[in-house]
Short mmCIF file of C-alpha atoms (C1' of nucleotides) and ligand atoms in Angstrom, two decimals:
data_model
loop_
_atom_site.label_atom_id
_atom_site.label_comp_id
_atom_site.label_asym_id
_atom_site.label_seq_id
_atom_site.Cartn_x
_atom_site.Cartn_y
_atom_site.Cartn_z
CA UNK A 1 -20.33 20.71 22.21
CA UNK A 2 -19.11 17.88 20.03
CA UNK A 3 -17.54 14.76 21.47
CA UNK A 4 -14.82 14.95 18.83
CA UNK A 5 -11.42 15.92 20.14
CA UNK A 6 -9.92 18.43 17.72
CA UNK A 7 -6.20 18.57 18.18
CA UNK A 8 -4.76 22.05 18.76
CA UNK A 9 -2.13 23.52 16.50
CA UNK A 10 0.34 23.52 19.37
CA UNK A 11 -0.19 19.87 20.28
CA UNK A 12 0.05 18.82 16.64
CA UNK A 13 3.25 20.79 16.12
CA UNK A 14 4.69 19.32 19.30
CA UNK A 15 3.78 15.80 18.22
CA UNK A 16 5.63 16.27 14.94
CA UNK A 17 8.66 17.77 16.68
CA UNK A 18 8.80 14.93 19.20
CA UNK A 19 8.88 12.55 16.24
CA UNK A 20 12.09 14.29 15.19
CA UNK A 21 10.49 16.00 12.19
CA UNK A 22 10.25 19.64 11.25
CA UNK A 23 6.68 20.90 11.48
CA UNK A 24 6.42 21.98 7.87
CA UNK A 25 3.26 23.29 6.24
CA UNK A 26 2.77 19.92 4.56
CA UNK A 27 3.21 17.81 7.68
CA UNK A 28 0.99 20.09 9.73
CA UNK A 29 -1.71 20.00 7.05
CA UNK A 30 -1.62 16.23 6.73
CA UNK A 31 -1.39 15.80 10.50
CA UNK A 32 -4.50 17.92 10.91
CA UNK A 33 -6.40 15.70 8.47
CA UNK A 34 -5.19 12.52 10.18
CA UNK A 35 -5.26 13.36 13.88
CA UNK A 36 -8.62 15.04 14.15
CA UNK A 37 -9.74 12.72 16.89
CA UNK A 38 -11.62 10.29 14.71
CA UNK A 39 -10.09 6.89 14.14
CA UNK A 40 -9.44 6.52 10.43
CA UNK A 41 -8.09 4.08 7.85
CA UNK A 42 -6.83 5.99 4.84
CA UNK A 43 -4.83 5.14 1.77
CA UNK A 44 -2.18 7.49 0.42
CA UNK A 45 -4.27 8.69 -2.47
CA UNK A 46 -7.37 9.19 -0.32
CA UNK A 47 -5.34 11.41 1.97
CA UNK A 48 -3.83 13.22 -1.03
CA UNK A 49 -7.36 13.82 -2.35
CA UNK A 50 -8.45 15.30 0.98
CA UNK A 51 -5.38 17.49 1.08
CA UNK A 52 -6.11 18.84 -2.39
CA UNK A 53 -9.78 19.42 -1.50
CA UNK A 54 -8.99 21.28 1.69
CA UNK A 55 -6.22 23.39 0.22
CA UNK A 56 -3.26 21.72 1.90
CA UNK A 57 -0.39 22.41 -0.50
CA UNK A 58 1.29 19.03 -0.89
CA UNK A 59 2.43 16.62 -3.55
CA UNK A 60 1.63 12.92 -3.72
CA UNK A 61 5.31 12.12 -3.14
CA UNK A 62 5.22 14.08 0.11
CA UNK A 63 2.06 12.27 1.19
CA UNK A 64 3.91 8.99 0.79
CA UNK A 65 7.01 10.33 2.54
CA UNK A 66 4.99 11.73 5.42
CA UNK A 67 2.92 8.59 5.92
CA UNK A 68 6.11 6.52 6.04
CA UNK A 69 7.70 8.92 8.53
CA UNK A 70 4.60 8.97 10.74
CA UNK A 71 4.55 5.15 10.74
CA UNK A 72 8.23 4.99 11.63
CA UNK A 73 7.65 7.47 14.43
CA UNK A 74 4.77 5.39 15.80
CA UNK A 75 2.14 8.03 15.06
CA UNK A 76 0.40 5.78 12.54
CA UNK A 77 0.06 2.08 11.97
CA UNK A 78 0.23 0.49 8.54
CA UNK A 79 -2.32 -2.23 7.86
CA UNK A 80 -2.04 -4.66 4.94
CA UNK A 81 -5.35 -6.19 4.01
CA UNK A 82 -6.02 -6.05 0.31
CA UNK A 83 -3.49 -6.61 -2.40
CA UNK A 84 -1.49 -3.74 -3.73
CA UNK A 85 -2.24 -0.99 -1.28
CA UNK A 86 -1.46 0.07 2.25
CA UNK A 87 -3.94 1.45 4.74
CA UNK A 88 -2.81 3.85 7.42
CA UNK A 89 -4.60 3.57 10.73
CA UNK A 90 -4.70 6.54 13.07
CA UNK A 91 -5.54 4.19 15.94
CA UNK A 92 -2.19 2.76 16.99
CA UNK A 93 -3.60 0.70 19.86
CA UNK A 94 -3.68 -3.06 19.51
CA UNK A 95 -6.83 -4.02 17.65
CA UNK A 96 -8.03 -6.07 14.70
CA UNK A 97 -10.06 -5.45 11.54
CA UNK A 98 -12.92 -6.32 9.32
CA UNK A 99 -11.98 -5.99 5.66
CA UNK A 100 -14.86 -5.37 3.26
CA UNK A 101 -13.51 -6.97 0.10
CA UNK A 102 -16.22 -5.52 -2.14
CA UNK A 103 -15.46 -1.98 -1.01
CA UNK A 104 -11.73 -2.16 -0.25
CA UNK A 105 -12.51 -0.79 3.18
CA UNK A 106 -11.14 -1.51 6.65
CA UNK A 107 -13.25 -1.31 9.80
CA UNK A 108 -12.12 -1.73 13.39
CA UNK A 109 -13.26 -4.66 15.46
CA UNK A 110 -14.40 -3.68 18.91
CA UNK A 111 -11.43 -4.34 21.17
CA UNK A 112 -11.50 -7.67 22.97
CA UNK A 113 -14.07 -9.10 20.61
CA UNK A 114 -11.52 -11.38 19.02
CA UNK A 115 -8.80 -12.94 21.08
CA UNK A 116 -6.02 -15.06 19.73
CA UNK A 117 -5.44 -17.93 22.12
CA UNK A 118 -2.19 -19.75 22.76
CA UNK A 119 0.27 -17.95 20.52
CA UNK A 120 2.84 -20.40 19.22
CA UNK A 121 6.53 -20.17 19.93
CA UNK A 122 8.16 -18.25 17.07
CA UNK A 123 10.86 -20.15 15.15
CA UNK A 124 14.35 -19.81 16.63
CA UNK A 125 15.99 -16.54 15.67
CA UNK A 126 12.65 -14.80 15.15
CA UNK A 127 10.50 -12.72 17.39
CA UNK A 128 6.87 -11.75 17.05
CA UNK A 129 6.45 -8.22 15.74
CA UNK A 130 2.68 -8.24 15.63
CA UNK A 131 -0.34 -10.49 15.27
CA UNK A 132 -2.82 -9.36 12.67
CA UNK A 133 -6.33 -10.74 12.51
CA UNK A 134 -8.34 -9.75 9.46
CA UNK A 135 -11.92 -10.90 9.12
CA UNK A 136 -12.70 -10.73 5.43
CA UNK A 137 -16.30 -9.80 4.69
CA UNK A 138 -18.27 -9.95 1.47
CA UNK A 139 -21.68 -8.61 0.59
CA UNK A 140 -24.36 -11.15 1.35
CA UNK B 1 10.88 -44.88 -0.73
CA UNK B 2 10.21 -41.17 -0.10
CA UNK B 3 7.33 -39.99 2.04
CA UNK B 4 6.47 -37.40 -0.59
CA UNK B 5 3.28 -38.07 -2.51
CA UNK B 6 3.99 -37.43 -6.15
CA UNK B 7 0.79 -36.86 -7.99
CA UNK B 8 0.28 -39.07 -11.05
CA UNK B 9 -0.22 -37.60 -14.49
CA UNK B 10 -3.70 -39.05 -14.60
CA UNK B 11 -4.78 -37.61 -11.26
CA UNK B 12 -3.35 -34.19 -12.13
CA UNK B 13 -5.09 -34.18 -15.51
CA UNK B 14 -8.34 -35.21 -13.87
CA UNK B 15 -8.05 -32.49 -11.26
CA UNK B 16 -7.66 -29.86 -13.95
CA UNK B 17 -10.58 -31.26 -15.96
CA UNK B 18 -12.82 -31.32 -12.89
CA UNK B 19 -12.00 -27.64 -12.43
CA UNK B 20 -13.52 -27.06 -15.88
CA UNK B 21 -10.17 -26.34 -17.51
CA UNK B 22 -8.45 -27.96 -20.45
CA UNK B 23 -5.36 -29.89 -19.38
CA UNK B 24 -2.93 -27.96 -21.55
CA UNK B 25 0.81 -28.39 -21.50
CA UNK B 26 1.15 -25.21 -19.46
CA UNK B 27 -1.47 -26.09 -16.84
CA UNK B 28 -0.11 -29.60 -16.47
CA UNK B 29 3.43 -28.31 -16.09
CA UNK B 30 2.48 -25.70 -13.50
CA UNK B 31 0.17 -28.17 -11.73
CA UNK B 32 3.05 -30.62 -11.45
CA UNK B 33 5.23 -27.94 -9.83
CA UNK B 34 2.46 -26.92 -7.44
CA UNK B 35 0.80 -30.20 -6.47
CA UNK B 36 3.81 -32.35 -5.81
CA UNK B 37 2.60 -33.28 -2.35
CA UNK B 38 4.56 -30.66 -0.47
CA UNK B 39 2.68 -27.71 0.97
CA UNK B 40 4.02 -24.59 -0.66
CA UNK B 41 3.64 -20.82 -0.65
CA UNK B 42 4.76 -19.43 -3.99
CA UNK B 43 4.56 -16.09 -5.72
CA UNK B 44 3.80 -15.80 -9.41
CA UNK B 45 7.34 -14.97 -10.38
CA UNK B 46 8.83 -17.70 -8.21
CA UNK B 47 6.61 -20.21 -9.98
CA UNK B 48 7.52 -18.69 -13.33
CA UNK B 49 11.19 -19.06 -12.46
CA UNK B 50 10.72 -22.72 -11.57
CA UNK B 51 8.84 -23.32 -14.79
CA UNK B 52 11.61 -21.77 -16.84
CA UNK B 53 14.25 -23.76 -14.94
CA UNK B 54 12.47 -27.08 -15.38
CA UNK B 55 11.62 -26.55 -19.03
CA UNK B 56 7.89 -25.97 -18.69
CA UNK B 57 7.06 -23.83 -21.73
CA UNK B 58 4.97 -21.02 -20.31
CA UNK B 59 4.79 -17.25 -20.26
CA UNK B 60 4.46 -15.06 -17.18
CA UNK B 61 0.97 -14.03 -18.31
CA UNK B 62 -0.09 -17.65 -18.33
CA UNK B 63 1.35 -18.19 -14.87
CA UNK B 64 -0.85 -15.36 -13.61
CA UNK B 65 -3.87 -16.65 -15.54
CA UNK B 66 -3.38 -20.17 -14.25
CA UNK B 67 -2.88 -19.17 -10.64
CA UNK B 68 -6.08 -17.12 -10.78
CA UNK B 69 -7.98 -20.02 -12.34
CA UNK B 70 -6.66 -22.51 -9.81
CA UNK B 71 -7.70 -20.17 -6.97
CA UNK B 72 -11.17 -19.73 -8.47
CA UNK B 73 -11.47 -23.49 -8.81
CA UNK B 74 -10.50 -24.00 -5.18
CA UNK B 75 -7.25 -25.79 -6.01
CA UNK B 76 -5.16 -23.02 -4.47
CA UNK B 77 -5.62 -20.39 -1.82
CA UNK B 78 -4.41 -16.83 -2.16
CA UNK B 79 -2.74 -15.34 0.91
CA UNK B 80 -2.07 -11.63 1.34
CA UNK B 81 0.64 -10.88 3.84
CA UNK B 82 3.20 -8.45 2.52
CA UNK B 83 2.48 -5.41 0.43
CA UNK B 84 2.37 -5.65 -3.31
CA UNK B 85 2.40 -9.36 -3.88
CA UNK B 86 0.18 -12.40 -3.59
CA UNK B 87 1.24 -15.76 -2.24
CA UNK B 88 -0.41 -18.91 -3.48
CA UNK B 89 -0.82 -21.66 -0.94
CA UNK B 90 -1.15 -25.25 -2.09
CA UNK B 91 -2.68 -26.15 1.27
CA UNK B 92 -6.31 -25.12 0.97
CA UNK B 93 -7.29 -26.36 4.43
CA UNK B 94 -8.07 -23.79 7.11
CA UNK B 95 -4.83 -22.71 8.71
CA UNK B 96 -2.88 -19.59 9.62
CA UNK B 97 0.59 -18.21 8.95
CA UNK B 98 3.83 -16.82 10.17
CA UNK B 99 5.13 -14.08 7.90
CA UNK B 100 8.86 -13.47 7.99
CA UNK B 101 9.02 -9.79 7.12
CA UNK B 102 12.79 -9.78 6.57
CA UNK B 103 12.56 -12.59 4.03
CA UNK B 104 9.12 -12.00 2.49
CA UNK B 105 8.30 -15.59 3.34
CA UNK B 106 5.16 -17.34 4.58
CA UNK B 107 5.23 -20.35 6.87
CA UNK B 108 2.31 -22.42 8.08
CA UNK B 109 1.31 -22.46 11.70
CA UNK B 110 0.66 -25.92 13.02
CA UNK B 111 -3.10 -26.39 12.89
CA UNK B 112 -4.92 -25.66 16.12
CA UNK B 113 -2.01 -23.73 17.56
CA UNK B 114 -3.84 -20.45 17.20
CA UNK B 115 -7.54 -20.26 17.78
CA UNK B 116 -9.63 -17.20 17.29
CA UNK B 117 -12.18 -17.01 20.07
CA UNK B 118 -15.63 -15.44 19.96
CA UNK B 119 -15.90 -14.25 16.40
CA UNK B 120 -17.93 -11.04 16.26
CA UNK B 121 -21.21 -10.71 14.41
CA UNK B 122 -20.45 -9.33 10.94
CA UNK B 123 -22.10 -5.99 10.09
CA UNK B 124 -25.60 -6.32 8.60
CA UNK B 125 -25.48 -7.18 4.92
CA UNK B 126 -22.06 -8.78 5.20
CA UNK B 127 -20.95 -12.31 5.76
CA UNK B 128 -17.60 -13.68 6.82
CA UNK B 129 -15.61 -15.02 3.92
CA UNK B 130 -12.53 -15.97 5.89
CA UNK B 131 -10.56 -15.16 9.02
CA UNK B 132 -6.87 -14.63 8.42
CA UNK B 133 -4.36 -14.64 11.23
CA UNK B 134 -0.86 -13.56 10.30
CA UNK B 135 1.87 -13.58 12.91
CA UNK B 136 4.51 -11.18 11.68
CA UNK B 137 8.04 -12.19 12.61
CA UNK B 138 11.28 -10.29 12.43
CA UNK B 139 14.84 -11.42 12.90
CA UNK B 140 15.90 -11.15 16.49
"C1'" DT C 1 18.14 40.34 10.68
"C1'" DT C 2 20.72 38.29 7.32
"C1'" DT C 3 23.23 34.30 5.91
"C1'" DT C 4 24.06 29.60 5.86
"C1'" DT C 5 22.83 24.94 6.19
"C1'" DA C 6 20.60 20.89 6.03
"C1'" DA C 7 16.18 19.06 5.78
"C1'" DT C 8 12.14 18.99 2.96
"C1'" DT C 9 9.39 19.19 -1.04
"C1'" DT C 10 8.57 18.36 -5.67
"C1'" DA C 11 7.81 16.80 -10.66
"C1'" DG C 12 8.61 13.37 -13.08
"C1'" DA C 13 11.02 9.10 -13.99
"C1'" DA C 14 11.49 4.52 -12.50
"C1'" DT C 15 10.04 0.21 -10.54
"C1'" DA C 16 7.26 -3.90 -9.21
"C1'" DG C 17 3.44 -6.63 -9.46
"C1'" DT C 18 -0.38 -7.55 -12.02
"C1'" DT C 19 -3.92 -7.22 -15.70
"C1'" DC C 20 -5.26 -6.30 -20.38
"C1'" DT C 21 -5.23 -6.64 -25.55
"C1'" DA C 22 -5.42 -8.70 -29.62
"C1'" DA C 23 -2.97 -11.83 -32.50
"C1'" DT C 24 -1.57 -16.61 -32.74
"C1'" DC C 25 -1.88 -21.30 -31.26
"C1'" DC C 26 -3.75 -25.72 -30.08
"C1'" DA C 27 -6.95 -29.28 -27.62
"C1'" DT C 28 -11.15 -31.11 -28.55
"C1'" DT C 29 -15.05 -32.35 -31.28
"C1'" DG C 30 -17.34 -33.85 -35.25
"C1'" DC D 1 -8.66 -34.18 -41.04
"C1'" DA D 2 -11.20 -29.59 -40.42
"C1'" DA D 3 -13.50 -26.56 -37.74
"C1'" DT D 4 -13.86 -24.03 -33.58
"C1'" DG D 5 -13.57 -22.01 -29.27
"C1'" DG D 6 -10.66 -21.82 -25.55
"C1'" DA D 7 -5.71 -20.99 -24.33
"C1'" DT D 8 -1.36 -18.81 -24.82
"C1'" DT D 9 1.54 -15.09 -25.72
"C1'" DA D 10 4.34 -10.62 -26.20
"C1'" DG D 11 4.04 -6.53 -25.08
"C1'" DA D 12 1.40 -2.59 -23.66
"C1'" DA D 13 -1.06 -0.70 -19.91
"C1'" DC D 14 -2.09 0.06 -15.24
"C1'" DT D 15 -1.68 0.92 -10.14
"C1'" DA D 16 0.68 1.69 -6.10
"C1'" DT D 17 4.86 3.07 -4.56
"C1'" DT D 18 9.71 4.59 -4.49
"C1'" DC D 19 13.50 7.07 -6.41
"C1'" DT D 20 16.14 11.07 -8.33
"C1'" DA D 21 17.85 15.32 -8.47
"C1'" DA D 22 16.72 20.08 -8.52
"C1'" DA D 23 14.30 23.82 -6.06
"C1'" DT D 24 12.45 25.40 -1.71
"C1'" DT D 25 12.23 26.35 3.13
"C1'" DA D 26 12.76 25.85 8.27
"C1'" DA D 27 16.10 26.34 11.58
"C1'" DA D 28 20.63 27.44 13.13
"C1'" DA D 29 24.53 30.46 12.91
"C1'" DA D 30 26.46 34.75 12.34
MN1 MN E 201 -6.94 4.50 -2.93
MN1 MN E 202 8.60 -12.81 -5.94
ZN1 ZN E 203 -7.95 0.10 12.84
ZN1 ZN E 204 -0.22 -22.02 4.30
#
DNA sequence: TTTTTAATTTAGAATAGTTCTAATCCATTG
DNA sequence: CAATGGATTAGAACTATTCTAAATTAAAAA
């Protein structure tokens, strides 16, 4: 009786369809790795490695395509923290991050633990898309 | 009688020496472009372009080397906002940023306008290096 | 069920930003 | 001035990502 919510095949397939995408073998396999109920922060090549290890037949190009499509569909959130790579966050709720610079690893902050007070007016012609708070951590 | 503080050759040379670096033609030329009194957010290739345009004899490799050295010496601050490129901020004081995603451009927030309340305890073994707040803006 | 169609996947090339290498250059010191 | 060690450089290498164009496949049409 684990706490972990394992998504059913039907729900996963439905989620992909609702996003306007065909539930192909590749998307279902990647979706299963991503939406297994645990909040995750993966890079493209980490996810590709997991796919290879678990026998999901997919190319690296498709991993990139699928991550981009899932972000566009609002199923994933892209987080930029370190230079030169994107992290994909399976938790799309509004929250902030620790970034472990020595390990290139993202970690969620407990929600509400950081609050940004008094957001400034955005410059004319612009609107706020998102506010990102990244607390950069190094080994002591 | 401009408001702009133009740094003198002597002060610039001294600043580079204090950082433990030889005041070469390249470092002086780049330092003059960077520390002209105006707060700036430049990328490596923007700075390289300015150097070429103003006749500073320097290679792209040296621009990268110099930016890294200036950051290490605390003369510049590196800001990560968009994917795949670093911005170098001539304002090393503690402040946060707007990031115009449509233009790949950083802009300073007025100091004090955003305050991060109740910083969380960092995980054991880690210490906070910096807190970055980036307000992502898109064209309306 | 077969055929058709358009979306998807793929290998590999291309690209962008950055770092590395190793040869040359030059600022400083004696 | 000569010696020397750091600095500069062109170009190669590297990493993450996107692009291209051909092959595959899911879904719709027949
Ligand atoms: Mn990775
Ligand atoms: Mn640029
Ligand atoms: Zn997260
Ligand atoms: Zn700034």
